[in-house]
Tab-separated table of C-alpha atoms in Angstrom:
chain	number	residue	atom	x	y	z
A	970	MET	CA	-72.830	15.373	-31.251
A	971	LYS	CA	-74.392	17.782	-33.445
A	972	SER	CA	-72.016	20.603	-32.063
A	973	ASN	CA	-69.172	18.027	-33.084
A	974	ARG	CA	-70.570	18.457	-36.668
A	975	TYR	CA	-70.745	21.893	-36.473
A	976	VAL	CA	-67.111	22.250	-34.906
A	977	LEU	CA	-66.155	19.726	-37.754
A	978	LEU	CA	-67.736	21.377	-40.679
A	979	MET	CA	-66.245	24.589	-39.926
A	980	VAL	CA	-62.795	23.210	-39.541
A	981	PHE	CA	-63.632	21.498	-43.165
A	982	PHE	CA	-64.210	24.892	-44.418
A	983	VAL	CA	-61.810	26.536	-43.457
A	984	VAL	CA	-59.300	24.016	-44.304
A	985	LEU	CA	-61.806	24.527	-47.959
A	986	CYS	CA	-60.782	28.193	-48.024
A	987	MET	CA	-57.383	27.900	-47.868
A	988	SER	CA	-56.634	25.547	-50.599
A	989	THR	CA	-58.326	27.318	-52.497
A	990	VAL	CA	-56.336	30.520	-52.151
A	991	ALA	CA	-53.474	28.468	-51.962
A	992	LEU	CA	-54.575	27.298	-55.568
A	993	GLY	CA	-53.977	30.572	-57.626
A	994	LYS	CA	-50.642	31.085	-55.950
A	995	THR	CA	-47.451	30.353	-57.325
A	996	GLN	CA	-44.839	28.374	-54.303
A	997	ILE	CA	-41.786	29.003	-54.426
A	998	THR	CA	-38.631	28.197	-51.862
A	999	ILE	CA	-35.225	30.108	-50.985
A	1000	TRP	CA	-31.408	28.681	-49.393
A	1001	CYS	CA	-29.825	31.269	-47.882
A	1002	LEU	CA	-27.743	30.979	-44.782
A	1003	SER	CA	-28.861	31.223	-41.668
A	1004	PHE	CA	-26.500	34.263	-40.579
A	1005	ASP	CA	-28.790	36.516	-38.508
A	1006	PRO	CA	-28.011	39.623	-41.296
A	1007	HIS	CA	-28.982	38.145	-43.906
A	1008	VAL	CA	-32.030	36.189	-42.848
A	1009	ASN	CA	-33.421	39.315	-41.879
A	1010	GLY	CA	-32.522	41.284	-44.902
A	1011	TYR	CA	-34.041	38.290	-46.789
A	1012	THR	CA	-37.522	38.202	-44.626
A	1013	ALA	CA	-38.098	41.641	-45.313
A	1014	VAL	CA	-36.750	41.583	-48.997
A	1015	THR	CA	-39.915	38.204	-49.412
A	1016	LYS	CA	-42.312	40.758	-47.105
A	1017	ALA	CA	-41.898	43.565	-48.868
A	1018	PHE	CA	-42.081	41.523	-52.991
A	1019	MET	CA	-45.278	39.357	-51.884
A	1020	GLU	CA	-47.369	42.301	-50.509
A	1021	LEU	CA	-46.992	43.532	-54.306
A	1022	ASN	CA	-47.422	40.375	-56.092
A	1023	PRO	CA	-50.393	38.303	-53.559
A	1024	ASP	CA	-50.274	36.231	-56.377
A	1025	ILE	CA	-46.566	34.481	-55.169
A	1026	ASP	CA	-45.867	32.037	-51.941
A	1027	VAL	CA	-42.308	32.473	-51.288
A	1028	ILE	CA	-40.490	30.711	-48.359
A	1029	LEU	CA	-37.768	31.368	-46.801
A	1030	GLU	CA	-36.007	28.477	-45.565
A	1031	PRO	CA	-31.996	29.001	-44.115
A	1032	GLN	CA	-29.342	26.147	-43.976
A	1033	PRO	CA	-27.311	25.746	-40.855
A	1034	GLY	CA	-23.575	26.420	-41.985
A	1035	GLN	CA	-22.095	27.733	-45.314
A	1036	ALA	CA	-20.820	23.944	-45.380
A	1037	GLU	CA	-24.015	22.951	-44.834
A	1038	LEU	CA	-25.768	25.434	-47.502
A	1039	GLY	CA	-23.251	23.915	-50.607
A	1040	ALA	CA	-23.231	20.666	-50.129
A	1041	LYS	CA	-27.364	20.606	-50.148
A	1042	MET	CA	-27.126	23.863	-53.080
A	1043	ARG	CA	-24.949	20.993	-54.999
A	1044	ALA	CA	-27.236	17.524	-54.172
A	1045	ALA	CA	-30.309	19.701	-55.492
A	1046	LEU	CA	-28.065	20.635	-58.207
A	1047	ALA	CA	-27.198	16.423	-59.302
A	1048	ALA	CA	-30.669	15.480	-58.422
A	1049	GLY	CA	-32.100	18.319	-60.389
A	1050	GLY	CA	-34.596	19.918	-58.363
A	1051	GLY	CA	-34.413	21.678	-54.632
A	1052	ALA	CA	-35.346	25.117	-53.961
A	1053	GLU	CA	-35.374	27.575	-56.579
A	1054	LEU	CA	-33.448	30.170	-55.363
A	1055	PHE	CA	-29.794	29.727	-53.490
A	1056	SER	CA	-27.823	32.187	-51.970
A	1057	GLY	CA	-24.718	31.008	-53.178
A	1058	VAL	CA	-20.999	32.945	-52.643
A	1059	GLY	CA	-19.354	35.337	-55.741
A	1060	PRO	CA	-16.606	31.935	-56.628
A	1061	GLN	CA	-19.576	28.919	-56.863
A	1062	ILE	CA	-20.913	31.741	-59.645
A	1063	LEU	CA	-18.551	30.411	-62.616
A	1064	GLU	CA	-18.292	27.063	-61.414
A	1065	TRP	CA	-21.794	26.587	-61.118
A	1066	ALA	CA	-22.324	29.117	-65.197
A	1067	VAL	CA	-19.938	27.075	-66.729
A	1068	PRO	CA	-21.625	23.478	-66.826
A	1069	GLY	CA	-24.999	25.017	-66.877
A	1070	SER	CA	-26.045	24.034	-63.301
A	1071	ILE	CA	-28.259	27.788	-63.087
A	1072	GLN	CA	-29.792	30.058	-65.884
A	1073	PRO	CA	-28.698	32.919	-67.018
A	1074	LEU	CA	-30.483	36.260	-65.487
A	1075	THR	CA	-30.371	38.974	-68.540
A	1076	PRO	CA	-32.800	40.470	-69.940
A	1077	ASP	CA	-35.264	39.163	-67.839
A	1078	VAL	CA	-33.744	40.177	-64.830
A	1079	PHE	CA	-30.722	42.965	-66.346
A	1080	PRO	CA	-31.288	44.079	-69.532
A	1081	SER	CA	-28.535	43.898	-70.733
A	1082	VAL	CA	-24.211	43.132	-69.518
A	1083	ASP	CA	-23.104	46.736	-70.272
A	1084	TRP	CA	-25.976	47.554	-68.130
A	1085	VAL	CA	-24.666	45.255	-65.882
A	1086	LYS	CA	-21.189	46.896	-66.219
A	1087	GLU	CA	-22.221	50.917	-65.602
A	1088	ASN	CA	-25.066	50.814	-63.403
A	1089	LEU	CA	-23.340	47.859	-60.762
A	1090	SER	CA	-20.394	47.484	-59.081
A	1091	PRO	CA	-17.483	46.234	-60.379
A	1092	GLU	CA	-17.077	42.917	-58.996
A	1093	TYR	CA	-20.676	41.449	-60.647
A	1094	TYR	CA	-19.895	42.799	-63.981
A	1095	LEU	CA	-16.414	40.701	-63.472
A	1096	GLN	CA	-17.510	37.743	-61.578
A	1097	CYS	CA	-21.272	37.187	-63.573
A	1098	ASN	CA	-20.424	37.580	-66.595
A	1099	LEU	CA	-19.874	34.868	-68.626
A	1100	ASN	CA	-20.963	34.003	-72.785
A	1101	ASP	CA	-22.578	37.587	-72.241
A	1102	GLN	CA	-24.491	36.520	-70.014
A	1103	ILE	CA	-24.871	37.882	-66.498
A	1104	TRP	CA	-25.561	34.449	-63.642
A	1105	ALA	CA	-26.541	36.099	-60.091
A	1106	VAL	CA	-28.322	39.125	-58.721
A	1107	GLY	CA	-26.083	40.124	-55.522
A	1108	ILE	CA	-27.459	41.400	-52.238
A	1109	PRO	CA	-25.876	44.399	-50.141
A	1110	ASP	CA	-22.684	43.101	-49.171
A	1111	PRO	CA	-19.124	44.847	-48.319
A	1112	PRO	CA	-16.228	44.055	-49.624
A	1113	GLY	CA	-14.702	41.262	-47.040
A	1114	ASP	CA	-10.756	42.692	-46.394
A	1115	THR	CA	-11.241	45.971	-46.020
A	1116	GLY	CA	-10.943	46.585	-42.664
A	1117	ILE	CA	-10.682	45.801	-38.426
A	1118	LEU	CA	-13.714	45.082	-36.438
A	1119	VAL	CA	-12.832	46.712	-32.812
A	1120	ASN	CA	-14.204	46.361	-29.594
A	1121	VAL	CA	-15.354	50.115	-28.349
A	1122	ASP	CA	-14.821	49.603	-24.642
A	1123	HIS	CA	-11.466	48.069	-25.218
A	1124	LEU	CA	-10.501	51.061	-27.580
A	1125	ASN	CA	-11.525	53.970	-24.372
A	1126	GLU	CA	-10.436	51.906	-21.422
A	1127	ALA	CA	-6.291	52.049	-23.411
A	1128	GLY	CA	-7.280	55.514	-24.244
A	1129	LEU	CA	-7.204	54.625	-28.349
A	1130	ALA	CA	-9.282	56.406	-30.330
A	1131	VAL	CA	-11.830	54.924	-32.554
A	1132	GLU	CA	-10.502	56.080	-36.293
A	1133	LYS	CA	-12.219	55.925	-39.692
A	1134	ALA	CA	-8.549	54.455	-40.844
A	1135	PHE	CA	-5.713	53.400	-39.692
A	1136	VAL	CA	-2.780	55.214	-41.146
A	1137	ASP	CA	-0.332	52.360	-41.159
A	1138	THR	CA	0.614	49.013	-40.072
A	1139	ASP	CA	2.519	50.428	-37.520
A	1140	GLN	CA	-0.169	51.980	-36.084
A	1141	LEU	CA	-2.156	48.807	-36.010
A	1142	ILE	CA	0.496	47.030	-33.986
A	1143	ASP	CA	1.335	50.072	-31.882
A	1144	TYR	CA	-2.809	49.490	-30.725
A	1145	ALA	CA	-2.695	45.799	-30.731
A	1146	LYS	CA	0.224	45.610	-27.690
A	1147	LYS	CA	-1.657	48.289	-26.028
A	1148	LEU	CA	-4.682	46.050	-26.366
A	1149	ALA	CA	-3.025	42.701	-25.440
A	1150	GLN	CA	-2.822	41.137	-21.910
A	1151	TYR	CA	-1.360	37.966	-20.477
A	1152	ASP	CA	-0.976	36.948	-16.768
A	1153	SER	CA	1.556	36.479	-14.853
A	1154	ASN	CA	3.248	33.532	-16.498
A	1155	GLY	CA	3.259	35.899	-19.628
A	1156	ASP	CA	0.656	34.059	-21.899
A	1157	LEU	CA	-1.326	35.940	-23.968
A	1158	VAL	CA	-5.161	35.917	-22.030
A	1159	ARG	CA	-6.767	38.413	-24.591
A	1160	ALA	CA	-5.638	39.206	-28.162
A	1161	GLY	CA	-4.848	42.268	-29.543
A	1162	LEU	CA	-5.329	41.975	-33.030
A	1163	SER	CA	-6.432	38.155	-33.628
A	1164	PHE	CA	-6.039	36.466	-37.589
A	1165	GLN	CA	-7.723	33.287	-36.912
A	1166	GLU	CA	-10.560	33.548	-39.826
A	1167	SER	CA	-10.663	31.254	-42.849
A	1168	ASN	CA	-11.397	34.250	-44.901
A	1169	ASP	CA	-8.012	36.089	-44.038
A	1170	PRO	CA	-5.517	34.838	-46.584
A	1171	ASN	CA	-8.061	37.778	-48.394
A	1172	TYR	CA	-6.156	40.248	-46.357
A	1173	PHE	CA	-2.781	38.042	-47.816
A	1174	LEU	CA	-3.835	38.651	-51.541
A	1175	SER	CA	-4.717	42.275	-51.102
A	1176	TYR	CA	-1.163	42.697	-48.735
A	1177	ILE	CA	1.365	41.123	-51.700
A	1178	ALA	CA	-0.512	43.370	-54.571
A	1179	ASP	CA	-0.227	46.198	-52.191
A	1180	GLN	CA	3.448	45.725	-53.113
A	1181	GLY	CA	2.738	46.355	-56.844
A	1182	GLY	CA	3.114	42.670	-56.567
A	1183	LYS	CA	0.837	39.947	-58.001
A	1184	PHE	CA	0.355	36.413	-57.101
A	1185	TRP	CA	-1.255	35.188	-60.444
A	1186	ASP	CA	0.327	35.142	-63.432
A	1187	ASN	CA	-2.282	35.855	-66.370
A	1188	ASP	CA	-0.384	34.705	-69.540
A	1189	LYS	CA	0.893	31.306	-67.867
A	1190	GLN	CA	-2.572	30.916	-66.055
A	1191	ALA	CA	-1.160	29.859	-63.105
A	1192	PHE	CA	-1.145	30.939	-59.253
A	1193	THR	CA	3.150	32.318	-58.025
A	1194	PHE	CA	3.561	32.567	-54.147
A	1195	GLN	CA	7.054	32.221	-54.428
A	1196	THR	CA	7.940	35.870	-54.362
A	1197	PRO	CA	9.876	38.106	-52.543
A	1198	GLU	CA	5.698	41.007	-51.353
A	1199	ALA	CA	4.195	37.598	-50.833
A	1200	LYS	CA	6.943	36.767	-48.495
A	1201	ASN	CA	6.709	39.721	-46.695
A	1202	ALA	CA	2.703	39.764	-46.592
A	1203	LEU	CA	3.032	36.531	-44.658
A	1204	GLN	CA	5.820	37.162	-42.714
A	1205	PHE	CA	3.589	40.213	-40.941
A	1206	PHE	CA	1.163	37.636	-40.369
A	1207	HIS	CA	3.744	35.326	-38.876
A	1208	ASP	CA	4.717	37.708	-36.794
A	1209	LEU	CA	1.556	38.712	-35.095
A	1210	PHE	CA	1.900	35.294	-33.048
A	1211	PHE	CA	5.951	35.032	-33.060
A	1212	VAL	CA	7.047	38.433	-32.246
A	1213	HIS	CA	4.795	40.998	-30.984
A	1214	LYS	CA	3.131	38.101	-29.679
A	1215	VAL	CA	-0.633	40.246	-29.953
A	1216	ASP	CA	-2.432	36.723	-30.856
A	1217	SER	CA	-1.739	33.191	-30.171
A	1218	ILE	CA	-3.518	29.686	-30.846
A	1219	ASN	CA	-4.113	29.356	-27.314
A	1220	MET	CA	-6.483	31.895	-28.217
A	1221	PRO	CA	-10.337	30.690	-29.699
A	1222	THR	CA	-10.882	31.566	-33.436
A	1223	THR	CA	-12.110	35.328	-33.910
A	1224	GLY	CA	-15.722	34.816	-34.601
A	1225	ASP	CA	-15.725	33.231	-31.240
A	1226	ALA	CA	-13.081	35.707	-29.474
A	1227	LEU	CA	-14.799	39.009	-30.275
A	1228	VAL	CA	-17.788	37.909	-28.559
A	1229	GLN	CA	-16.263	36.269	-26.080
A	1230	ASN	CA	-13.871	39.487	-25.354
A	1231	LEU	CA	-10.823	37.827	-25.969
A	1232	ALA	CA	-10.300	39.586	-28.818
A	1233	SER	CA	-9.757	43.389	-29.293
A	1234	MET	CA	-9.033	43.542	-33.023
A	1235	ALA	CA	-9.240	41.379	-35.790
A	1236	PHE	CA	-8.764	41.174	-39.260
A	1237	MET	CA	-12.927	40.288	-39.849
A	1238	TRP	CA	-15.134	41.411	-42.617
A	1239	PRO	CA	-17.217	44.054	-42.080
A	1240	GLU	CA	-20.893	42.905	-41.797
A	1241	TYR	CA	-19.891	40.531	-39.382
A	1242	LEU	CA	-20.197	44.145	-37.199
A	1243	PRO	CA	-24.285	44.396	-37.861
A	1244	PHE	CA	-24.452	40.688	-36.449
A	1245	THR	CA	-23.129	41.752	-33.117
A	1246	GLU	CA	-25.430	44.041	-32.875
A	1247	ILE	CA	-27.832	41.905	-33.566
A	1248	THR	CA	-27.078	38.946	-31.836
A	1249	TYR	CA	-24.739	40.035	-28.963
A	1250	PRO	CA	-26.450	43.853	-28.019
A	1251	ASP	CA	-24.368	44.584	-25.013
A	1252	MET	CA	-21.087	44.753	-26.183
A	1253	LYS	CA	-19.822	47.247	-28.523
A	1254	PHE	CA	-18.296	46.431	-32.030
A	1255	ASP	CA	-16.353	49.382	-34.589
A	1256	PHE	CA	-15.301	48.720	-37.770
A	1257	ILE	CA	-11.544	50.895	-38.638
A	1258	MET	CA	-10.339	50.721	-42.490
A	1259	LYS	CA	-7.291	48.899	-42.844
A	1260	PRO	CA	-3.741	50.854	-43.377
A	1261	ALA	CA	-1.692	50.101	-46.550
A	1262	PHE	CA	1.069	47.290	-46.254
A	1263	VAL	CA	3.384	49.883	-47.629
A	1264	LYS	CA	3.152	53.275	-45.889
A	1265	GLY	CA	2.004	56.801	-48.095
A	1266	GLN	CA	-0.619	54.318	-50.193
A	1267	LYS	CA	-3.926	53.286	-49.617
A	1268	PRO	CA	-5.008	50.013	-49.488
A	1269	LEU	CA	-5.901	47.577	-52.113
A	1270	PHE	CA	-9.060	45.263	-51.653
A	1271	SER	CA	-10.948	43.188	-53.328
A	1272	HIS	CA	-14.266	41.677	-53.577
A	1273	THR	CA	-14.601	37.509	-54.528
A	1274	ASP	CA	-16.575	36.327	-51.744
A	1275	THR	CA	-20.283	38.345	-52.660
A	1276	TRP	CA	-23.137	36.918	-51.479
A	1277	ASP	CA	-25.572	36.290	-55.073
A	1278	LEU	CA	-28.834	34.894	-55.906
A	1279	LEU	CA	-29.089	32.022	-58.243
A	1280	MET	CA	-31.489	30.361	-60.178
A	1281	PRO	CA	-30.898	26.350	-60.489
A	1282	SER	CA	-31.272	25.317	-64.322
A	1283	TYR	CA	-33.903	23.511	-63.129
A	1284	VAL	CA	-36.472	25.506	-62.602
A	1285	ALA	CA	-39.150	26.090	-65.529
A	1286	GLY	CA	-42.746	27.133	-66.149
A	1287	GLU	CA	-44.671	29.136	-63.353
A	1288	LYS	CA	-42.498	28.062	-60.897
A	1289	LYS	CA	-39.943	30.287	-62.378
A	1290	GLU	CA	-41.783	33.517	-63.593
A	1291	ALA	CA	-42.299	33.442	-59.822
A	1292	ALA	CA	-38.367	33.356	-59.075
A	1293	VAL	CA	-38.049	36.034	-61.919
A	1294	LYS	CA	-40.415	38.273	-60.350
A	1295	TYR	CA	-38.433	38.167	-57.362
A	1296	LEU	CA	-35.373	38.081	-58.754
A	1297	GLN	CA	-36.055	41.587	-60.415
A	1298	TYR	CA	-37.602	43.062	-57.338
A	1299	LEU	CA	-34.108	41.854	-55.070
A	1300	ALA	CA	-32.184	43.699	-57.839
A	1301	SER	CA	-34.183	47.107	-57.702
A	1302	ALA	CA	-33.129	49.895	-56.147
A	1303	GLU	CA	-36.254	49.637	-53.713
A	1304	GLY	CA	-35.558	46.078	-52.877
A	1305	GLN	CA	-32.136	46.869	-52.001
A	1306	LEU	CA	-32.084	49.232	-49.795
A	1307	VAL	CA	-34.810	47.448	-48.440
A	1308	PHE	CA	-32.258	44.456	-47.229
A	1309	LEU	CA	-29.807	47.423	-46.340
A	1310	GLU	CA	-32.155	47.807	-43.741
A	1311	GLU	CA	-31.664	44.610	-41.926
A	1312	ASN	CA	-27.779	44.422	-43.651
A	1313	PRO	CA	-25.302	47.402	-43.795
A	1314	GLY	CA	-23.306	46.459	-46.709
A	1315	LEU	CA	-22.835	47.671	-49.878
A	1316	PRO	CA	-25.666	47.868	-52.457
A	1317	THR	CA	-25.058	46.428	-56.070
A	1318	PRO	CA	-26.191	49.466	-57.391
A	1319	ARG	CA	-23.364	52.289	-57.368
A	1320	SER	CA	-25.816	55.081	-57.642
A	1321	LEU	CA	-26.932	54.014	-54.263
A	1322	TRP	CA	-23.788	55.048	-52.556
A	1323	ASP	CA	-24.178	58.500	-52.148
A	1324	ASN	CA	-27.208	57.984	-50.066
A	1325	ASP	CA	-27.253	59.508	-46.355
A	1326	TYR	CA	-27.459	55.823	-45.752
A	1327	PHE	CA	-23.865	55.724	-46.030
A	1328	LYS	CA	-22.841	59.012	-44.533
A	1329	THR	CA	-25.699	59.204	-41.393
A	1330	GLY	CA	-27.327	56.195	-41.279
A	1331	LYS	CA	-26.369	52.235	-40.764
A	1332	GLY	CA	-24.083	52.585	-43.613
A	1333	ALA	CA	-21.995	54.935	-42.016
A	1334	TYR	CA	-19.078	52.817	-41.136
A	1335	LEU	CA	-18.187	52.105	-44.777
A	1336	GLU	CA	-18.319	55.855	-46.059
A	1337	PRO	CA	-13.936	55.353	-45.918
A	1338	VAL	CA	-14.637	52.412	-47.947
A	1339	ILE	CA	-16.489	53.634	-50.747
A	1340	ASP	CA	-14.612	56.622	-50.716
A	1341	ALA	CA	-11.435	55.051	-51.372
A	1342	MET	CA	-13.332	52.427	-54.000
A	1343	LYS	CA	-13.677	55.901	-55.547
A	1344	GLU	CA	-10.708	56.953	-55.723
A	1345	GLY	CA	-8.979	53.089	-57.106
A	1346	SER	CA	-8.450	50.905	-54.014
A	1347	PHE	CA	-10.426	48.477	-55.604
A	1348	ARG	CA	-9.223	45.504	-57.217
A	1349	TYR	CA	-10.928	42.169	-58.322
A	1350	TRP	CA	-9.147	39.124	-57.719
A	1351	GLY	CA	-10.680	36.098	-59.371
A	1352	PRO	CA	-12.874	35.143	-61.027
A	1353	PHE	CA	-11.082	31.525	-59.730
A	1354	PRO	CA	-13.621	28.661	-60.718
A	1355	GLU	CA	-14.275	26.769	-57.540
A	1356	GLN	CA	-12.236	29.792	-55.533
A	1357	ASP	CA	-14.012	29.068	-52.062
A	1358	THR	CA	-11.442	25.187	-52.609
A	1359	LEU	CA	-8.993	27.699	-52.651
A	1360	LEU	CA	-9.094	29.995	-50.023
A	1361	TYR	CA	-11.240	27.208	-47.667
A	1362	ASN	CA	-9.460	23.510	-48.836
A	1363	ILE	CA	-6.269	25.361	-49.646
A	1364	TRP	CA	-5.122	28.831	-48.430
A	1365	TRP	CA	-6.370	29.153	-44.947
A	1366	PRO	CA	-5.243	25.166	-43.850
A	1367	SER	CA	-1.441	25.606	-45.300
A	1368	ILE	CA	-1.868	29.874	-43.263
A	1369	ASP	CA	-3.202	27.810	-40.115
A	1370	ALA	CA	-0.971	25.484	-40.003
A	1371	MET	CA	2.043	28.405	-39.954
A	1372	ILE	CA	0.697	29.711	-37.021
A	1373	HIS	CA	0.627	26.337	-35.389
A	1374	GLY	CA	4.375	26.699	-35.953
A	1375	GLU	CA	4.194	23.459	-38.190
A	1376	LEU	CA	5.341	25.407	-41.871
A	1377	THR	CA	7.914	28.017	-42.310
A	1378	VAL	CA	6.835	31.190	-44.105
A	1379	ASP	CA	8.701	29.797	-47.039
A	1380	GLN	CA	7.109	26.348	-46.341
A	1381	THR	CA	3.546	28.010	-46.780
A	1382	LEU	CA	3.941	29.512	-49.404
A	1383	GLU	CA	6.228	26.776	-51.399
A	1384	GLN	CA	2.795	24.665	-50.194
A	1385	MET	CA	0.032	27.225	-51.019
A	1386	GLU	CA	1.283	28.324	-54.797
A	1387	VAL	CA	2.098	24.115	-55.942
A	1388	ASN	CA	-1.053	23.160	-54.205
A	1389	SER	CA	-3.177	25.981	-55.757
A	1390	ASN	CA	-1.705	25.394	-58.560
A	1391	GLN	CA	-2.562	21.563	-58.819
A	1392	GLN	CA	-6.903	22.399	-57.996
A	1393	VAL	CA	-6.164	24.641	-61.268
A	1394	ALA	CA	-5.148	22.000	-62.890
A	1395	THR	CA	-8.117	19.167	-61.570
A	1396	MET	CA	-10.567	21.789	-62.539
A	1397	LYS	CA	-9.604	22.593	-65.973
A	1398	GLU	CA	-9.678	18.654	-66.493
A	1399	LYS	CA	-12.979	19.192	-65.017
A	1400	TYR	CA	-14.448	22.469	-66.846
A	1401	PRO	CA	-12.302	22.168	-69.834
A	1402	ASN	CA	-14.219	25.768	-71.607
A	1403	VAL	CA	-13.496	27.118	-67.816
A	1404	PRO	CA	-12.329	31.281	-69.159
A	1405	ALA	CA	-9.043	32.492	-68.536
A	1406	THR	CA	-8.852	34.649	-65.205
A	1407	PHE	CA	-7.071	38.123	-65.971
A	1408	ILE	CA	-7.015	40.330	-63.201
A	1409	TYR	CA	-6.877	44.212	-63.300
A	1410	TRP	CA	-3.732	44.546	-61.104
A	1411	ASP	CA	-2.462	48.717	-61.869
A	1412	GLY	CA	-6.206	49.182	-61.871
A	1413	LEU	CA	-9.806	48.898	-62.898
A	1414	PRO	CA	-10.192	49.696	-66.825
A	1415	GLU	CA	-11.921	53.197	-67.573
A	1416	ASP	CA	-15.359	51.621	-68.073
A	1417	LEU	CA	-15.120	50.037	-65.457
A	1418	ALA	CA	-13.766	52.619	-62.490
A	1419	ILE	CA	-15.708	53.133	-59.702
A	1420	LYS	CA	-16.400	57.055	-60.334
């Protein structure tokens, strides 16, 4: 009996001590995507941050998928309570900044908008700047439509080199044909080049611009997909299925096809490479920069689908002070380097791009991307409010219908144009004060150029 009282007394003492310690701390929660490179990156940053700030507890709560994460964030904003920090995608910034659902981060995190323009990758100025305020902190993340993910073993078996960049689309198609495999009936059993990822319309947009075309009218503030350049670009992707037959709707979607050894190459966002190294260590993947659509030119690419950390408008008091400290650390060169070790992408500060990390370290696969950006290949398609709706609910479903044989190329372009402009009209009714979208078709202005 005496020993039981002793045990109870000790338990009470431990709980009391823990409570006393907890009382002196401020606790904040972060919602992020349950994607290994993101979770590992935030975990590493959080650990380093709490060592520097022992008075703050940071709880990381990964969410199972992008749709689930977005739904949870929208519900929290509507209810006026939830996590202190959200990890969202670039298109959400304008959607939430216009109605004031999130808080500006200048001057608490960034000294000024001009400082961001001078020091960070240009997409953060272009997408995060509203009313002379900056609204998000980016995490290391590579531009989504810069290249092709390849299975190294498949290329080696076919005697094909893992180049740094494809010379032109002819070489890309030649690789795809040599890698594709068929059964005795002539049915595709391994895709030579997969084009079945919901982010793939980003490649389509860039290939329109590669030809000197435009899919957005800056003056009319409207989409225009029924152009010769758009038809050429979409025909290229159509022909992967119906002419070259290096992909098939009988194959799994791109991500699954790659890790099931059912695709040798794929139009895929580059951070899938470090993801596979973590999750599928026995498989060997690499990254080859995509070719330009027009021979002899440099390929153009954009980075509208960045991942960022946002602070909801309901965060206040001690929790806001703690959240701001976390954002300051994440935005710093030190914080970005910590994240980079777990998620090899492009950090937001341009000063880090010349780091050996991108020459001999984990980020070496991005060296040709950085070189191309410095040579003027980078553009920014947007920002469009509710751009994730355009991408996932309009553009990709239309293209997906085309590759399933439900729409012709011309019908797909018409549907994309009509539905996109209907979405723009709906958005303007919802957010009448949304700023105009201006795209620098001929290249970024001098004060945004990457040097």
